Coordinates of C-alpha atoms in Angstrom, one line a residue:
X1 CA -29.6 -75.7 -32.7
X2 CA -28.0 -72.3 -33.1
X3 CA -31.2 -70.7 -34.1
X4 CA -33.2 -71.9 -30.9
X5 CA -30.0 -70.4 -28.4
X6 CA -30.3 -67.4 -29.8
X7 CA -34.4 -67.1 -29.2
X8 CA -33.7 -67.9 -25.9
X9 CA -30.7 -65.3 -25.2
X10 CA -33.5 -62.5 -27.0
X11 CA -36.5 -63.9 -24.8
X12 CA -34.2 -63.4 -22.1
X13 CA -33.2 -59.8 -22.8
X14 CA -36.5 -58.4 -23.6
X15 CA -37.9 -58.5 -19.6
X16 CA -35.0 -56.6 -18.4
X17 CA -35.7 -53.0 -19.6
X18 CA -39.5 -53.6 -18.5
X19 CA -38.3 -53.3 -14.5
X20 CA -36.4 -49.9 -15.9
X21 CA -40.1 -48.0 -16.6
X22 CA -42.4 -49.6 -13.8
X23 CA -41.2 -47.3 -10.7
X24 CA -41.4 -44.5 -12.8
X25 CA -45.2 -45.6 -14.2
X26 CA -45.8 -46.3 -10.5
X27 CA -44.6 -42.9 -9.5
X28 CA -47.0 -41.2 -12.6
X29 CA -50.0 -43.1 -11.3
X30 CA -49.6 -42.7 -8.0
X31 CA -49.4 -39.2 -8.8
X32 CA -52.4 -38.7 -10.8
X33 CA -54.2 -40.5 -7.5
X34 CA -52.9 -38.7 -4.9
X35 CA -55.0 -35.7 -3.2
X36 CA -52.5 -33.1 -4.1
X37 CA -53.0 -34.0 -7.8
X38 CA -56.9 -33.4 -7.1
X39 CA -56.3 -30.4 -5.0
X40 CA -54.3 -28.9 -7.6
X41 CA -56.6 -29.7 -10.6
X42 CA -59.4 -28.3 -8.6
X43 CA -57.9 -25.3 -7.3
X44 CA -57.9 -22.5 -10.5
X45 CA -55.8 -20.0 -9.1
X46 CA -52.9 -22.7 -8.4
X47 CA -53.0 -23.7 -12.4
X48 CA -53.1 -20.0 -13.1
X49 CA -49.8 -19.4 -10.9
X50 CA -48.0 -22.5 -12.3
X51 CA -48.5 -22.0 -15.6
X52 CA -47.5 -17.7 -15.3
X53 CA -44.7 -19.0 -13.2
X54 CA -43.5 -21.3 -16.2
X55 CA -44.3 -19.1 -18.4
X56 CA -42.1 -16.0 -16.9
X57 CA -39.4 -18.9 -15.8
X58 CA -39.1 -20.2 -19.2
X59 CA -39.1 -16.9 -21.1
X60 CA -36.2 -15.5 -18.7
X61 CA -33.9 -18.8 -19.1
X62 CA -34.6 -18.6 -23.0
X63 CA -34.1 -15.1 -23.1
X64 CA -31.0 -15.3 -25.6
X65 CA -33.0 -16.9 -28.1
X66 CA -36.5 -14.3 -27.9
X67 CA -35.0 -11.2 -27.4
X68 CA -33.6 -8.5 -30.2
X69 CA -30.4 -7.8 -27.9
X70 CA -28.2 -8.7 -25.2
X71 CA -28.3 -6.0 -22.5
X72 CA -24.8 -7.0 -21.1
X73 CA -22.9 -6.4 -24.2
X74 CA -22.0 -2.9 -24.1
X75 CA -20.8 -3.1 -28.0
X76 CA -25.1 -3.8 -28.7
X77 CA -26.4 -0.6 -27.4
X78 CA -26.7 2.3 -29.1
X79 CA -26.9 5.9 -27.7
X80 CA -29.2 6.9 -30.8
X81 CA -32.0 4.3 -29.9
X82 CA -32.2 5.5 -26.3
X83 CA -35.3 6.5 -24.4
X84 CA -37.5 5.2 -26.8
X85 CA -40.9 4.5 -25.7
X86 CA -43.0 1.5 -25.7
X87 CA -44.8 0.4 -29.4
X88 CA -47.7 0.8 -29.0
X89 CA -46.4 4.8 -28.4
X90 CA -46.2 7.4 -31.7
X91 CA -42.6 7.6 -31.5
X92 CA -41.9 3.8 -30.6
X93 CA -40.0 1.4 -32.7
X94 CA -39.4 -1.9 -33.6
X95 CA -38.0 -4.4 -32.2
X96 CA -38.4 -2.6 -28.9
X97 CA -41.9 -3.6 -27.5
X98 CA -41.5 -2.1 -24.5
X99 CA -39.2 1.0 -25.1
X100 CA -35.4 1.9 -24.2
X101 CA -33.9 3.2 -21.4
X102 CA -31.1 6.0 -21.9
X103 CA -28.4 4.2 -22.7
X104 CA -30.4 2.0 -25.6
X105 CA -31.0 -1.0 -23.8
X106 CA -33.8 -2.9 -24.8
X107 CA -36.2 -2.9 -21.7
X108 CA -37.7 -6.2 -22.7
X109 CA -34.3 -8.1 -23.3
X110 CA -33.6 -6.3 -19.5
X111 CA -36.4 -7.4 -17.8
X112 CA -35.9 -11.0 -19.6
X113 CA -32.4 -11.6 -18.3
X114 CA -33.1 -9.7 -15.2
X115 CA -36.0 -12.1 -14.2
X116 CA -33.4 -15.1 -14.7
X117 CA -30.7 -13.4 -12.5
X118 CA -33.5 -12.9 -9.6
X119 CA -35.1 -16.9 -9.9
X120 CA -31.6 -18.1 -10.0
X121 CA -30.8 -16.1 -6.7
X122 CA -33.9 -16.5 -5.1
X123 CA -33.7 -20.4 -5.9
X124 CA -30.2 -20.9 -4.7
X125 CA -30.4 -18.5 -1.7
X126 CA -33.6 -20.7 -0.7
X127 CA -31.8 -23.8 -1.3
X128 CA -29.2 -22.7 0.6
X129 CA -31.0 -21.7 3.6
X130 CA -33.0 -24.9 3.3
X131 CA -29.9 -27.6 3.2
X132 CA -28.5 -25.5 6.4
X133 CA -31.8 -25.3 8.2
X134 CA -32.7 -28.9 7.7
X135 CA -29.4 -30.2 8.8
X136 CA -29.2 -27.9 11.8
X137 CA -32.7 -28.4 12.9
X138 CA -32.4 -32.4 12.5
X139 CA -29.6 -32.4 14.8
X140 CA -31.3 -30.5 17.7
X141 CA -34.2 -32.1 17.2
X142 CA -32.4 -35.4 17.6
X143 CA -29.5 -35.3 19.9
X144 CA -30.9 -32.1 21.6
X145 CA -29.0 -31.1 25.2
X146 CA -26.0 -28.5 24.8
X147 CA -26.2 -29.1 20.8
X148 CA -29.6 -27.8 20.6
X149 CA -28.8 -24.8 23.2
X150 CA -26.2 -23.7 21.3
X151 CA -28.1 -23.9 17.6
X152 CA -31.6 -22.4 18.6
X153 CA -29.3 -19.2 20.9
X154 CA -27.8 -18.7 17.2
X155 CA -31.2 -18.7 15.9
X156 CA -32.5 -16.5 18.0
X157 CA -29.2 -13.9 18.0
X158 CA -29.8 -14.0 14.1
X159 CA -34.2 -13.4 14.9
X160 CA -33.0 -10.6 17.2
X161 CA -31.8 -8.3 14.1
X162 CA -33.7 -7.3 11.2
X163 CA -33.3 -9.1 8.4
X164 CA -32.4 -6.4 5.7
X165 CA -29.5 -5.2 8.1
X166 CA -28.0 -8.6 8.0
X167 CA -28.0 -9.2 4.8
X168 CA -26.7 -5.5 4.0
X169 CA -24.0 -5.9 6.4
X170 CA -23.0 -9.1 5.0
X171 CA -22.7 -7.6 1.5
X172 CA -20.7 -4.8 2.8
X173 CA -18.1 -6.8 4.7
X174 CA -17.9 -8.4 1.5
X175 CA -17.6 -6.1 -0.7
X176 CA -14.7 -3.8 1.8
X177 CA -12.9 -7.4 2.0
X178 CA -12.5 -8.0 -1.7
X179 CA -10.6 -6.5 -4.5
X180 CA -12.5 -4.5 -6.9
X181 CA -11.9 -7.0 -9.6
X182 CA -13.6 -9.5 -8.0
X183 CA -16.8 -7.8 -7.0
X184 CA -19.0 -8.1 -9.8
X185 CA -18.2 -11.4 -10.6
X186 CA -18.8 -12.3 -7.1
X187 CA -22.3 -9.9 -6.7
X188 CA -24.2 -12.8 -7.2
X189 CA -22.7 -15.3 -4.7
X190 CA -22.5 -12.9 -2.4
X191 CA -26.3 -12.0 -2.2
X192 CA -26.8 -15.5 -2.0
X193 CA -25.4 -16.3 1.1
X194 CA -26.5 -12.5 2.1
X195 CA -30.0 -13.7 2.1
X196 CA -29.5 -17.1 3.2
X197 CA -27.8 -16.4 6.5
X198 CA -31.1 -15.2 8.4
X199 CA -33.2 -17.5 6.6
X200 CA -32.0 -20.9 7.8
X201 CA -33.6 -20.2 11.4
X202 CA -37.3 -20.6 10.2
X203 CA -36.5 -24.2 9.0
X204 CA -34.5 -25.2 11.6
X205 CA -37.1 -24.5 14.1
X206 CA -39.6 -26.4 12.1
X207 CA -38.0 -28.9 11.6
X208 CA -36.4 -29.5 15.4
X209 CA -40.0 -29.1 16.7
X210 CA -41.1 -32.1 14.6
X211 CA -37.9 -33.8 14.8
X212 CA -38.5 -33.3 18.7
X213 CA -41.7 -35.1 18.2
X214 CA -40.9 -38.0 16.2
X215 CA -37.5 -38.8 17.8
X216 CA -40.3 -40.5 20.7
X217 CA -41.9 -42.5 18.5
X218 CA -41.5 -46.4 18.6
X219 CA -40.2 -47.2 15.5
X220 CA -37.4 -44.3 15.9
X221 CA -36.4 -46.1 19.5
X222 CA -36.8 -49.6 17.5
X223 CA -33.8 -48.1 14.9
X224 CA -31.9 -47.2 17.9
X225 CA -32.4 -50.7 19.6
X226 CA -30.8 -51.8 16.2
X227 CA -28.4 -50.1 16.7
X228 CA -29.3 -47.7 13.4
X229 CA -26.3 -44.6 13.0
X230 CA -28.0 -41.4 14.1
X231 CA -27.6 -40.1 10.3
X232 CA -29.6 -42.8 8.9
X233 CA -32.6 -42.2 11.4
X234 CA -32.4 -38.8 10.7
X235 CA -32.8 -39.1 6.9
X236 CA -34.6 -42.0 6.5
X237 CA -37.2 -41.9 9.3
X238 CA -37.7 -38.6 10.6
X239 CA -37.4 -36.2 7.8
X240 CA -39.5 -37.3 5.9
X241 CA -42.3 -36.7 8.3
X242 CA -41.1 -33.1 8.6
X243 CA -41.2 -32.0 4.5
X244 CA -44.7 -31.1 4.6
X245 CA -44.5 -27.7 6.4
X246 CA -41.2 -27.5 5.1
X247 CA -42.6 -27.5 1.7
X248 CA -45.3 -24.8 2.3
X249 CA -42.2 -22.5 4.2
X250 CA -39.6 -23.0 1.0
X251 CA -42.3 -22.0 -1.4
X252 CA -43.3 -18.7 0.6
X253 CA -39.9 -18.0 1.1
X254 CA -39.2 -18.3 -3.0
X255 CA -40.9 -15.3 -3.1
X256 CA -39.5 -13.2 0.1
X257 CA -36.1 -14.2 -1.3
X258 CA -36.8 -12.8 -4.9
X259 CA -38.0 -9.5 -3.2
X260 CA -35.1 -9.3 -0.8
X261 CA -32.5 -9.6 -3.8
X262 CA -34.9 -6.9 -5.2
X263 CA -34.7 -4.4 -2.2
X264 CA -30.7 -5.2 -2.2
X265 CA -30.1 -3.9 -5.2
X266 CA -32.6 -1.4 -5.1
X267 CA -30.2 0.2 -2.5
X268 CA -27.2 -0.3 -4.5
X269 CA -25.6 -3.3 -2.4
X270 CA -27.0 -6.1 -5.1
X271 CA -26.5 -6.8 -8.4
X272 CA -23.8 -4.1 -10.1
X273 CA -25.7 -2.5 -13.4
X274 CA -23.7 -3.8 -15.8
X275 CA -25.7 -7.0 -14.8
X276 CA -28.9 -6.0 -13.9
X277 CA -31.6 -7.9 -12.2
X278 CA -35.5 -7.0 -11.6
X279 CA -34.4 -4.6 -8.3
X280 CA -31.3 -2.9 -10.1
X281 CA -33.7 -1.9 -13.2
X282 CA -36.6 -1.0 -10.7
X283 CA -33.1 1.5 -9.0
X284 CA -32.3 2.8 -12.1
X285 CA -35.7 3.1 -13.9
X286 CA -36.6 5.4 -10.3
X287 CA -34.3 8.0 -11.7
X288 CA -36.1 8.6 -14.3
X289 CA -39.7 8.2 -12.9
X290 CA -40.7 12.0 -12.9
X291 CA -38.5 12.9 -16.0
X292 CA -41.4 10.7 -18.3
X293 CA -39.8 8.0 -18.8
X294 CA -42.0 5.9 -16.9
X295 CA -41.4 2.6 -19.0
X296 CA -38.0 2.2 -17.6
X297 CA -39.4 1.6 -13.7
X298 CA -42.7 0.4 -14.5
X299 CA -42.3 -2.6 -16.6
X300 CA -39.7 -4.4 -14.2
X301 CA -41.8 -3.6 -11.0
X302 CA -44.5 -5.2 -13.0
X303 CA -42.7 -8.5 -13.8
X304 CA -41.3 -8.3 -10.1
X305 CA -45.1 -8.3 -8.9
X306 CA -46.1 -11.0 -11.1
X307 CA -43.2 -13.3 -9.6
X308 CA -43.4 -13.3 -6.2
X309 CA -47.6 -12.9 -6.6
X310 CA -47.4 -16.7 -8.7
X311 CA -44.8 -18.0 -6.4
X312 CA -47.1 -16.3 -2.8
X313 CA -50.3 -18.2 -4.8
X314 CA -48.8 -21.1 -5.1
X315 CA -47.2 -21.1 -1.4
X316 CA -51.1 -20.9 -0.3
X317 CA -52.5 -23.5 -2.2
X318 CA -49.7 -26.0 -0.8
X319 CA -50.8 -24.7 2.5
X320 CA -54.2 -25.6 2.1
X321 CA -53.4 -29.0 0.1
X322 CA -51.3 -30.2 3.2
X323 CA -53.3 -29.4 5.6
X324 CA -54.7 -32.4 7.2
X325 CA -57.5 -30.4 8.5
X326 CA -58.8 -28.6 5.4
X327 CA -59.5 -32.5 4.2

């Protein structure tokens, strides 16, 4: 009778890891149905972003593993193997497709690890700005009154001013306020929160005009009969009605935050050169831009372009895919 038991406890096993994989085949074919899935498959110039996007995201974050040197090791440059023009050149040289600038560094390997220090900081500053915005413009939205007042008056305070001098004056305070030690290791952070700061109004504006909206809606004042926390109505039942311009708004400014890191360290409050990104190699390559050593500035402002150009083409296609009245 032991035999039989033991059937039983494996019959009884097997159903349990099937529950595991159904949402997320659910998810996948209710993907593959959806509109945006056909908007997307029949929209060429969105595959062509996505896949250059991929392509320049995942070439930047594997950059260790493709690249014939490491252009923030000092000991891996050599002076002798400086300005050296791109291969296809008579004087260039392997392994350095794209040339040398004049301290040796391999433009290529630059442009590689640059491109990851700009997505990283255009991702997080936009992620940033996002969490803050959607919070701030929930709770307007919702509770409105003096809370609202006092959140949209900071908004516009913050509109008022253009947006390079706030984020330059941010980096400066910054960087008079901390010890020298501390301020390349904290460049990055720092231009974070630089470019975040005035870019939290434009979602919290979006979303408190549609929180506005759906906070009159019946089945919001049927959670409140229920006595449903404010929180839970605010996550649960009205932000999810306001993602879709939010979407279309964090995608475009992807791209405005990857060129705003750019224009920072083009003017020397960014990155510090010992870690360069796309803007501090397009600041130092400018140097050298009437001497013939056009590679050095070139190159970069070429990846730079491609970026924010995938990221801008992809920000329109979600535009058009969400727009109930392009259906």
């Amino acid at each position: 009778m032991a035999e039989p038991e033991n059937m039983m406890e494996k019959v009884s096993t097997r159903p349990q890891t099937a529950p595991a994989a159904a949402p997320l085949r659910d998810r996948l074919a209710k993907l593959r149905d959806s509109d945006l899935w056909y908007s997307f498959r029949a929209h060429p110039s969105a595959i062509f972003a996505v896949v250059l996007l991929a392509f320049v995201a995942i070439t930047a974050f594997l950059a260790p593993l493709i690249t014939p040197q490491n252009p923030y090791d000092l000991a891996a440059l050599e002076l002798w193997n400086s300005e050296i023009p791109p291969i296809w050149d008579a004087e260039g040289q392997w392994p350095y497709l794209l040339g040398t600038d004049t301290q040796g560094r391999d433009i290529l390997s630059a442009i590689l690890y640059g491109s990851r220090i700009s997505l990283i900081i255009g991702f997080a500053s936009v992620l940033l700005a996002l969490s803050v915005g959607l919070a701030l413009g929930l709770v307007a939205g919702y509770f409105g009154g003096w809370i609202d007042n006092v959140i949209m008056r900071v908004g516009d305070v913050l509109l008022s001013m253009p947006f390079i001098l706030i984020a330059i004056l941010i980096t400066a305070i910054a960087s008079a306020s901390l010890p020298t030690a501390l301020k390349d290791v904290l460049a990055a952070p720092i231009l974070i929160f630089a470019i975040a700061v005035p870019s939290w109004v434009q979602y919290a504006r979006t979303v408190r005009a549609s929180a506005m909206v759906e906070a009159r809606k019946e089945y919001v004042q049927a959670a409140r009969l229920i006595r449903v926390r404010a929180w839970r109505i605010m996550l649960h039942h009205i932000l999810p009605n306001c993602m879709t311009p939010i979407m279309v708004a964090a995608t475009l400014n992807f791209g405005l935050a990857i060129l705003s890191e750019a224009t920072l360290s083009f003017l020397g409050v960014g990155m510090p050169p010992d870690q360069p990104s796309l803007g501090t190699l397009i600041r130092i390559g400018n140097q050298y831009l009437f001497s013939g050593l056009w590679w050095i500035v070139v190159f970069p402002s070429i990846q730079l372009c491609l970026i924010v150009l995938s990221v801008n083409m992809i920000g329109d296609w979600l535009r058009d895919a969400l727009n109930p009245k392009l259906r």
